[in-house]
PDB file of C-alpha atoms in Angstrom:
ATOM      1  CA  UNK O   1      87.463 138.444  68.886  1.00 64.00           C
ATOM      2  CA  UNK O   2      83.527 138.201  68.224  1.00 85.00           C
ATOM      3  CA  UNK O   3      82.590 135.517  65.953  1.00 92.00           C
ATOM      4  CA  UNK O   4      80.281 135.764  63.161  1.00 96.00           C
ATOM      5  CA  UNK O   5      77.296 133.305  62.669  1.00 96.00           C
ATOM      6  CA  UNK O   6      76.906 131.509  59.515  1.00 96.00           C
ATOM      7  CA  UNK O   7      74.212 128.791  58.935  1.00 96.00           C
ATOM      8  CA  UNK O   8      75.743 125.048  57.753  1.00 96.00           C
ATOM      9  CA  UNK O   9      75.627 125.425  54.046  1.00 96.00           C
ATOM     10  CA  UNK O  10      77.699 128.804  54.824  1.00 97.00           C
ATOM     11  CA  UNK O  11      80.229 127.771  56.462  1.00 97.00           C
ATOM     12  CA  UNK O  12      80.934 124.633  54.271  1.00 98.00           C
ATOM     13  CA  UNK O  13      81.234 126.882  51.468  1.00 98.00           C
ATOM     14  CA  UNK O  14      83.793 129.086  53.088  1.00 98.00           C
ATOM     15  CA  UNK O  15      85.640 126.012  54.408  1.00 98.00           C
ATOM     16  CA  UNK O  16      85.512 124.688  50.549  1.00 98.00           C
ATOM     17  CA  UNK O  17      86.352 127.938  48.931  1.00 98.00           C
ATOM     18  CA  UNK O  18      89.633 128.467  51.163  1.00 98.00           C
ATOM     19  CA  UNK O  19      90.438 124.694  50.600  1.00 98.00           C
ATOM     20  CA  UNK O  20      90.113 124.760  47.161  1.00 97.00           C
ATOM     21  CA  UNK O  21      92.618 128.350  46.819  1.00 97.00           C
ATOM     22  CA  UNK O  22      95.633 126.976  48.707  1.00 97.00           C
ATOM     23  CA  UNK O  23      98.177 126.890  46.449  1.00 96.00           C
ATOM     24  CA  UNK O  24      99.163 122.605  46.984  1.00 94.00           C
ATOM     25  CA  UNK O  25      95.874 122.050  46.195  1.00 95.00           C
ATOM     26  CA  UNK O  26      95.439 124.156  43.259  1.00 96.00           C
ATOM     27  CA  UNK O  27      98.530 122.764  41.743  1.00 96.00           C
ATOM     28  CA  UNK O  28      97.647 118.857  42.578  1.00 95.00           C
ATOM     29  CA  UNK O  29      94.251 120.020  41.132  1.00 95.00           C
ATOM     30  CA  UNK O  30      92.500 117.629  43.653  1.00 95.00           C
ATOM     31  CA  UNK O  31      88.738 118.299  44.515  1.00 97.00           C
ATOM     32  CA  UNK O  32      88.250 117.819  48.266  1.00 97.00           C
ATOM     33  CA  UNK O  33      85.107 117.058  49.403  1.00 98.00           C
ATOM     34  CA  UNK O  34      84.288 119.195  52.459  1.00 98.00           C
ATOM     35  CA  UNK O  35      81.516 118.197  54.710  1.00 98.00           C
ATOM     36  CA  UNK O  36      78.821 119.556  56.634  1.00 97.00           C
ATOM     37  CA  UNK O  37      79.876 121.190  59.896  1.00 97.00           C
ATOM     38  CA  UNK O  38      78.403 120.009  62.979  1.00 97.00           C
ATOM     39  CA  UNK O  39      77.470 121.984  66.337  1.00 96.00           C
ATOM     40  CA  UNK O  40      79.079 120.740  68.779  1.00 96.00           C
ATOM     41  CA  UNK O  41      79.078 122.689  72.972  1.00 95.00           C
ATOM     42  CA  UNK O  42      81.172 125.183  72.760  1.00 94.00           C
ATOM     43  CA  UNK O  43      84.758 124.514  73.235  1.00 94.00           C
ATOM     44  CA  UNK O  44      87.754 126.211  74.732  1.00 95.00           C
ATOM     45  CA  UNK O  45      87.861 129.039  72.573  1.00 93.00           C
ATOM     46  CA  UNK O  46      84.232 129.254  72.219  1.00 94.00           C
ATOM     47  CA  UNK O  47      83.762 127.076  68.876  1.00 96.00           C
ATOM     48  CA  UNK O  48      80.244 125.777  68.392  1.00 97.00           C
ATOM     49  CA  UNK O  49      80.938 123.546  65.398  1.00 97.00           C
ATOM     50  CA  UNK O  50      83.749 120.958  63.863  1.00 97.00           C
ATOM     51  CA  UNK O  51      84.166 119.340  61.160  1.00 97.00           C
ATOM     52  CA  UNK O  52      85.308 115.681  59.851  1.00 95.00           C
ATOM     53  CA  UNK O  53      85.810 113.283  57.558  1.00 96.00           C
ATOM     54  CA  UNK O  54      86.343 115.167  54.276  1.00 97.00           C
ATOM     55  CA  UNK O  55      86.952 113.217  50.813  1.00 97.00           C
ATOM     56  CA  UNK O  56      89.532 113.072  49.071  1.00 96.00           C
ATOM     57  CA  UNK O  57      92.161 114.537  51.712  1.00 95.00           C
ATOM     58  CA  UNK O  58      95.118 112.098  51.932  1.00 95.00           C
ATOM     59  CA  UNK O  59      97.881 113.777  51.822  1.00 95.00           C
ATOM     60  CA  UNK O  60      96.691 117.151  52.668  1.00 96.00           C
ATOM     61  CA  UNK O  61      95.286 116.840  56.357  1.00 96.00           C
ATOM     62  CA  UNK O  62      97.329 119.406  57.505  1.00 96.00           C
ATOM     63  CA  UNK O  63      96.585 121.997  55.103  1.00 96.00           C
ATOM     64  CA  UNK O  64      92.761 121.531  56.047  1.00 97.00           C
ATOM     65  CA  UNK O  65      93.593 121.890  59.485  1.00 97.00           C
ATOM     66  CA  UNK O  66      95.251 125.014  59.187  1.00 97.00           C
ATOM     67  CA  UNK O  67      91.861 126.105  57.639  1.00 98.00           C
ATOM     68  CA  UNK O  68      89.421 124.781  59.813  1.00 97.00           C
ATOM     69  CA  UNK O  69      91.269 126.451  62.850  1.00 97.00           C
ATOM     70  CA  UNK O  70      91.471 129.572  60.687  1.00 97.00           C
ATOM     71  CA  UNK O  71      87.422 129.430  60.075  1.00 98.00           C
ATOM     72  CA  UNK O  72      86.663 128.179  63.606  1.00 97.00           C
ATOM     73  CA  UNK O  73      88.602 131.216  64.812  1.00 97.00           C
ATOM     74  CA  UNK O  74      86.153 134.043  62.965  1.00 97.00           C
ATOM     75  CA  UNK O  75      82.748 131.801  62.905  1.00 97.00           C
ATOM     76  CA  UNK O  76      80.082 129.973  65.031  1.00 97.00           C
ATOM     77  CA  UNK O  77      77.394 127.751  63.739  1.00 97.00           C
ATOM     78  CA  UNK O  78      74.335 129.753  63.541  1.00 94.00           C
ATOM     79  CA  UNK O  79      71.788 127.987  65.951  1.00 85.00           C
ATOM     80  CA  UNK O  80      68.485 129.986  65.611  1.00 76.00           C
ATOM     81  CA  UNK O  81      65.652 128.341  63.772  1.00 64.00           C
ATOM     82  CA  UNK O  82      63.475 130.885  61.691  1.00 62.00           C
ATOM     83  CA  UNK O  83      59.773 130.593  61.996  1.00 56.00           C
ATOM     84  CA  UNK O  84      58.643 129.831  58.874  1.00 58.00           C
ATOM     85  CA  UNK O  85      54.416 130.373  59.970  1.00 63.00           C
ATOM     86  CA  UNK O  86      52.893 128.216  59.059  1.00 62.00           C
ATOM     87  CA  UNK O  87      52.657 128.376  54.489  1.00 62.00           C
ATOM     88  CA  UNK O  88      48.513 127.145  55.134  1.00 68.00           C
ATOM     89  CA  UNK O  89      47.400 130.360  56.962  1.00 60.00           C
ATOM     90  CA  UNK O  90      45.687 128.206  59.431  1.00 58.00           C
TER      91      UNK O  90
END
């Protein structure tokens, strides 16, 4: 399967909004505090990016995992930087 490319602040929010819809977590009505992913070489399956240390996750470490490997599974960590120009017109 291809992977799509998301910038940072994309993929945190789809790693936050599939967090924040599982049904333990809904119930426990915790807010879990997802971090920013970082690119990492590619791995095994040809992941670009991880992420750790989210807030607020005791007790529901596995759940997150299950995500993550769901997310890392469809997405890459977009690694083009746009050219701006430069904003003086110099």
């Amino acid at each position: 399967m291809i992977r799509r490319t998301l910038n940072a602040s994309q993929l945190q929010q789809e790693v936050d909004r599939r967090i924040h819809r599982l049904q333990e977590i809904v119930e426990d009505g915790v807010k879990i505090r997802v971090p920013r992913p970082q690119l990492q070489e590619a791995d095994k399956t040809g992941c670009n990016w991880n992420m750790t240390h989210f807030g607020n996750a005791v007790g529901f470490e596995r759940d997150i995992e299950g995500v993550l490997k769901a997310v890392r599974a469809e997405y890459n960590l977009n690694t083009e930087v746009k050219d701006t120009g430069n904003p003086f017109g110099d």
